[in-house]
Short mmCIF file of C-alpha atoms in Angstrom, two decimals:
data_model
loop_
_atom_site.label_atom_id
_atom_site.label_comp_id
_atom_site.label_asym_id
_atom_site.label_seq_id
_atom_site.Cartn_x
_atom_site.Cartn_y
_atom_site.Cartn_z
CA ASP S 50 -9.05 -13.47 3.77
CA THR S 51 -5.60 -11.92 3.46
CA GLY S 52 -6.71 -8.55 2.10
CA VAL S 53 -5.38 -6.61 -0.86
CA SER S 54 -1.65 -6.66 -1.19
CA GLN S 55 0.58 -4.38 -3.20
CA ASP S 56 4.21 -4.70 -4.17
CA PRO S 57 6.57 -2.95 -3.77
CA ARG S 58 5.53 -0.73 -0.89
CA HIS S 59 8.15 1.90 -1.81
CA LYS S 60 9.90 2.71 -5.07
CA ILE S 61 12.54 5.32 -5.80
CA THR S 62 13.43 5.86 -9.41
CA LYS S 63 15.15 8.31 -11.63
CA ARG S 64 13.28 10.41 -14.09
CA GLY S 65 12.91 8.65 -17.43
CA GLN S 66 12.96 5.13 -15.98
CA ASN S 67 10.04 2.67 -16.23
CA VAL S 68 8.39 1.25 -13.16
CA THR S 69 5.84 -1.52 -12.59
CA PHE S 70 3.62 -2.07 -9.57
CA ARG S 71 1.65 -5.16 -8.72
CA CYS S 72 -1.68 -5.55 -6.97
CA ASP S 73 -3.11 -8.78 -5.65
CA PRO S 74 -6.81 -8.35 -4.86
CA ILE S 75 -8.86 -10.35 -2.38
CA SER S 76 -9.47 -13.74 -4.02
CA GLU S 77 -12.66 -14.02 -5.99
CA HIS S 78 -13.14 -10.22 -6.16
CA ASN S 79 -14.01 -9.56 -9.75
CA ARG S 80 -13.54 -5.77 -9.67
CA LEU S 81 -10.18 -4.09 -9.32
CA TYR S 82 -9.40 -0.39 -9.23
CA TRP S 83 -6.31 1.80 -9.31
CA TYR S 84 -6.18 5.21 -7.64
CA ARG S 85 -3.45 7.79 -7.22
CA GLN S 86 -3.00 10.04 -4.17
CA THR S 87 -0.75 13.02 -3.89
CA LEU S 88 0.25 14.59 -0.62
CA GLY S 89 -2.66 16.26 1.20
CA GLN S 90 -5.29 15.16 -1.35
CA GLY S 91 -7.79 12.39 -1.48
CA PRO S 92 -7.24 9.45 -3.83
CA GLU S 93 -8.11 10.02 -7.50
CA PHE S 94 -9.50 7.28 -9.74
CA LEU S 95 -7.19 6.03 -12.50
CA THR S 96 -8.69 2.89 -13.99
CA TYR S 97 -11.01 -0.06 -13.36
CA PHE S 98 -11.17 -3.75 -14.32
CA GLN S 99 -14.02 -6.14 -14.20
CA ASN S 100 -12.37 -9.58 -14.37
CA GLU S 101 -9.73 -9.11 -17.14
CA ALA S 102 -11.48 -6.32 -19.00
CA GLN S 103 -10.38 -2.74 -18.50
CA LEU S 104 -13.64 -0.88 -18.57
CA GLU S 105 -12.63 2.71 -17.88
CA LYS S 106 -9.52 4.90 -17.82
CA SER S 107 -9.40 8.33 -16.26
CA ARG S 108 -8.02 11.30 -18.17
CA LEU S 109 -5.34 11.30 -15.52
CA LEU S 110 -3.99 8.12 -17.07
CA SER S 111 -1.68 9.46 -19.80
CA ASP S 112 -0.28 7.32 -22.62
CA ARG S 113 2.76 6.59 -20.39
CA PHE S 114 0.52 4.68 -18.04
CA SER S 115 -0.69 1.15 -18.78
CA ALA S 116 -2.57 -1.39 -16.63
CA GLU S 117 -3.28 -4.98 -17.15
CA ARG S 118 -5.13 -7.78 -15.38
CA PRO S 119 -4.33 -10.72 -17.60
CA LYS S 120 -6.16 -13.51 -15.94
CA GLY S 121 -8.67 -11.57 -13.94
CA SER S 122 -6.67 -12.02 -10.76
CA PHE S 123 -3.62 -9.79 -10.05
CA SER S 124 -3.03 -6.52 -11.83
CA THR S 125 -0.03 -4.55 -12.88
CA LEU S 126 0.32 -0.76 -13.38
CA GLU S 127 3.31 0.31 -15.48
CA ILE S 128 4.53 3.89 -15.86
CA GLN S 129 6.94 4.48 -18.70
CA ARG S 130 9.46 7.35 -18.81
CA THR S 131 8.62 8.48 -15.33
CA GLU S 132 8.38 12.20 -14.57
CA GLN S 133 8.70 13.99 -11.22
CA GLY S 134 5.00 14.70 -11.33
CA ASP S 135 4.30 10.96 -11.12
CA SER S 136 5.52 10.94 -7.57
CA ALA S 137 2.54 9.84 -5.54
CA MET S 138 0.94 6.97 -3.66
CA TYR S 139 -0.62 4.39 -5.94
CA LEU S 140 -3.49 2.55 -4.37
CA CYS S 141 -5.26 -0.55 -5.52
CA ALA S 142 -8.73 -1.67 -4.38
CA SER S 143 -10.97 -4.60 -5.10
CA SER S 144 -14.59 -5.41 -4.63
CA LEU S 145 -17.01 -8.29 -5.24
CA LYS S 146 -20.51 -7.18 -5.78
CA PRO S 147 -21.92 -4.65 -8.28
CA ALA S 148 -23.26 -1.18 -7.36
CA GLN S 149 -22.86 0.04 -3.83
CA GLU S 150 -20.22 -2.50 -3.00
CA THR S 151 -17.54 -1.89 -0.47
CA GLN S 152 -14.06 -1.35 -1.93
CA TYR S 153 -11.15 -2.87 -0.01
CA PHE S 154 -7.89 -1.00 -0.40
CA GLY S 155 -4.34 -2.16 -0.25
CA PRO S 156 -1.57 -0.35 1.62
CA GLY S 157 -0.40 1.43 -1.53
CA THR S 158 2.93 1.78 -3.37
CA ARG S 159 4.66 5.03 -2.70
CA LEU S 160 6.63 6.25 -5.75
CA LEU S 161 9.31 8.92 -5.65
CA VAL S 162 10.77 10.09 -8.95
CA LEU S 163 14.06 11.90 -8.62
CA ASP N 183 -20.18 13.68 -9.68
CA ALA N 184 -22.28 15.15 -6.91
CA LYS N 185 -20.03 17.07 -4.48
CA THR N 186 -19.66 16.95 -0.76
CA THR N 187 -18.40 19.62 1.65
CA GLN N 188 -16.57 18.75 4.87
CA PRO N 189 -14.62 20.77 7.41
CA ASN N 190 -10.89 20.56 6.96
CA SER N 191 -10.18 19.38 10.51
CA MET N 192 -11.71 18.49 13.82
CA GLU N 193 -10.29 17.79 17.26
CA SER N 194 -11.67 15.55 19.96
CA ASN N 195 -10.68 14.23 23.36
CA GLU N 196 -10.20 10.53 23.83
CA GLU N 197 -13.40 8.59 24.83
CA GLU N 198 -15.59 11.51 23.80
CA PRO N 199 -18.01 11.39 20.80
CA VAL N 200 -17.00 12.93 17.50
CA HIS N 201 -19.56 14.28 15.10
CA LEU N 202 -18.33 14.75 11.50
CA PRO N 203 -20.63 16.76 9.28
CA CYS N 204 -20.95 16.48 5.55
CA ASN N 205 -23.02 18.69 3.25
CA HIS N 206 -24.29 17.33 -0.06
CA SER N 207 -26.98 19.70 -1.24
CA THR N 208 -26.94 18.36 -4.82
CA ILE N 209 -27.52 14.73 -3.88
CA SER N 210 -29.75 12.85 -6.21
CA GLY N 211 -32.39 10.30 -5.21
CA THR N 212 -30.23 7.34 -6.18
CA ASP N 213 -27.04 8.49 -4.41
CA TYR N 214 -25.87 6.54 -1.44
CA ILE N 215 -23.77 8.30 1.22
CA HIS N 216 -20.54 6.45 1.89
CA TRP N 217 -17.82 7.18 4.50
CA TYR N 218 -14.31 5.92 4.33
CA ARG N 219 -11.35 6.76 6.48
CA GLN N 220 -7.62 6.70 5.93
CA LEU N 221 -5.24 6.17 8.82
CA PRO N 222 -1.71 7.51 8.42
CA SER N 223 0.36 5.51 5.91
CA GLN N 224 -2.53 3.19 5.05
CA GLY N 225 -5.04 2.79 2.26
CA PRO N 226 -8.64 3.99 2.86
CA GLU N 227 -10.97 1.69 4.71
CA TYR N 228 -14.80 1.55 4.55
CA VAL N 229 -16.63 2.88 7.53
CA ILE N 230 -20.38 2.95 6.80
CA HIS N 231 -22.96 3.82 4.17
CA GLY N 232 -26.61 4.69 4.01
CA LEU N 233 -29.40 5.91 1.70
CA THR N 234 -32.20 7.47 3.78
CA SER N 235 -32.39 5.91 7.21
CA ASN N 236 -29.85 6.25 9.94
CA VAL N 237 -27.35 3.38 10.09
CA ASN N 238 -25.29 1.82 12.85
CA ASN N 239 -22.41 -0.63 12.73
CA ARG N 240 -19.58 -1.59 15.04
CA MET N 241 -17.42 1.31 13.87
CA ALA N 242 -19.84 4.24 13.77
CA SER N 243 -23.31 5.62 13.24
CA LEU N 244 -24.52 7.56 10.25
CA ALA N 245 -27.25 10.14 10.74
CA ILE N 246 -28.90 11.37 7.51
CA ALA N 247 -31.01 14.48 7.39
CA GLU N 248 -34.62 14.12 6.31
CA ASP N 249 -34.00 16.08 3.14
CA ARG N 250 -30.75 14.10 2.58
CA LYS N 251 -28.80 17.29 1.92
CA SER N 252 -26.53 16.64 4.87
CA SER N 253 -25.31 13.77 7.02
CA THR N 254 -23.19 13.27 10.15
CA LEU N 255 -20.81 10.51 10.93
CA ILE N 256 -20.73 9.76 14.66
CA LEU N 257 -17.86 8.04 16.40
CA HIS N 258 -19.33 7.26 19.74
CA ARG N 259 -16.15 7.08 21.77
CA ALA N 260 -13.08 8.30 20.02
CA THR N 261 -9.82 6.44 20.58
CA LEU N 262 -6.31 7.41 19.50
CA ARG N 263 -6.70 4.78 16.74
CA ASP N 264 -9.56 6.84 15.24
CA ALA N 265 -7.21 9.65 14.29
CA ALA N 266 -7.44 9.64 10.51
CA VAL N 267 -8.77 11.52 7.47
CA TYR N 268 -12.48 10.80 7.02
CA TYR N 269 -14.08 11.08 3.60
CA CYS N 270 -17.73 11.56 2.83
CA ILE N 271 -18.53 10.26 -0.67
CA LEU N 272 -21.72 10.17 -2.72
CA ARG N 273 -22.18 7.07 -4.95
CA GLY N 274 -24.86 6.60 -7.51
CA TYR N 275 -24.52 3.87 -10.08
CA ASP N 276 -20.88 4.80 -10.62
CA TYR N 277 -18.45 2.12 -9.54
CA LYS N 278 -15.56 4.50 -8.75
CA LEU N 279 -15.14 6.44 -5.57
CA SER N 280 -14.70 10.25 -5.88
CA PHE N 281 -12.79 11.47 -2.86
CA GLY N 282 -12.56 15.02 -1.72
CA ALA N 283 -10.03 16.34 0.72
CA GLY N 284 -11.84 14.91 3.72
CA THR N 285 -11.79 15.88 7.40
CA THR N 286 -8.61 15.34 9.43
CA VAL N 287 -9.59 14.10 12.88
CA THR N 288 -7.13 14.59 15.71
CA VAL N 289 -7.75 12.76 18.99
CA ARG N 290 -6.20 14.14 22.18
CA ALA N 291 -5.21 11.73 24.95
#
């Protein structure tokens, strides 16, 4: 079990550029989550997939954000026309069982928008 | 989401126990109490969870008050590697985790 991996670990971009992050969950985990964490705060939920279906999106996820999980395995999170306020750590987590299951987090992708 | 209240920070000496309190006075009957921790520059990791009875695992113990309005995470012998932010989270049937600001634990050598 190799754990949840995320790529890249760090990303610096200029305001207005598009960025895409990738998350590879633990194999056979059917649930995948994206969270965002700003400095000094706990992570905030962004969106959630069960297999390839995106079942919920937070109000935090503006129209500039889109997430996919095309084959129910890895997931991508794209931010279009980045803004300085998008600077944060983007965390991915996966889990296997339904309610009360443990979520396993990746190391995160730290985004800095200049 | 039901809310939890935790102290902002706590300090401990190495190899001494650490008791981390969490208040959750609005907990519902179906809410489980989960604890996660986040080491510096890492994603959160699961520590322990419980419903009504006290729970033990290799990482920690969870003591739950009889009225379930509070709980305490116990690290029996703190090590420098236990320095982290500890989050107390209530989970009902919701799949997502609602993190607060957590408690920053500092361990002195």
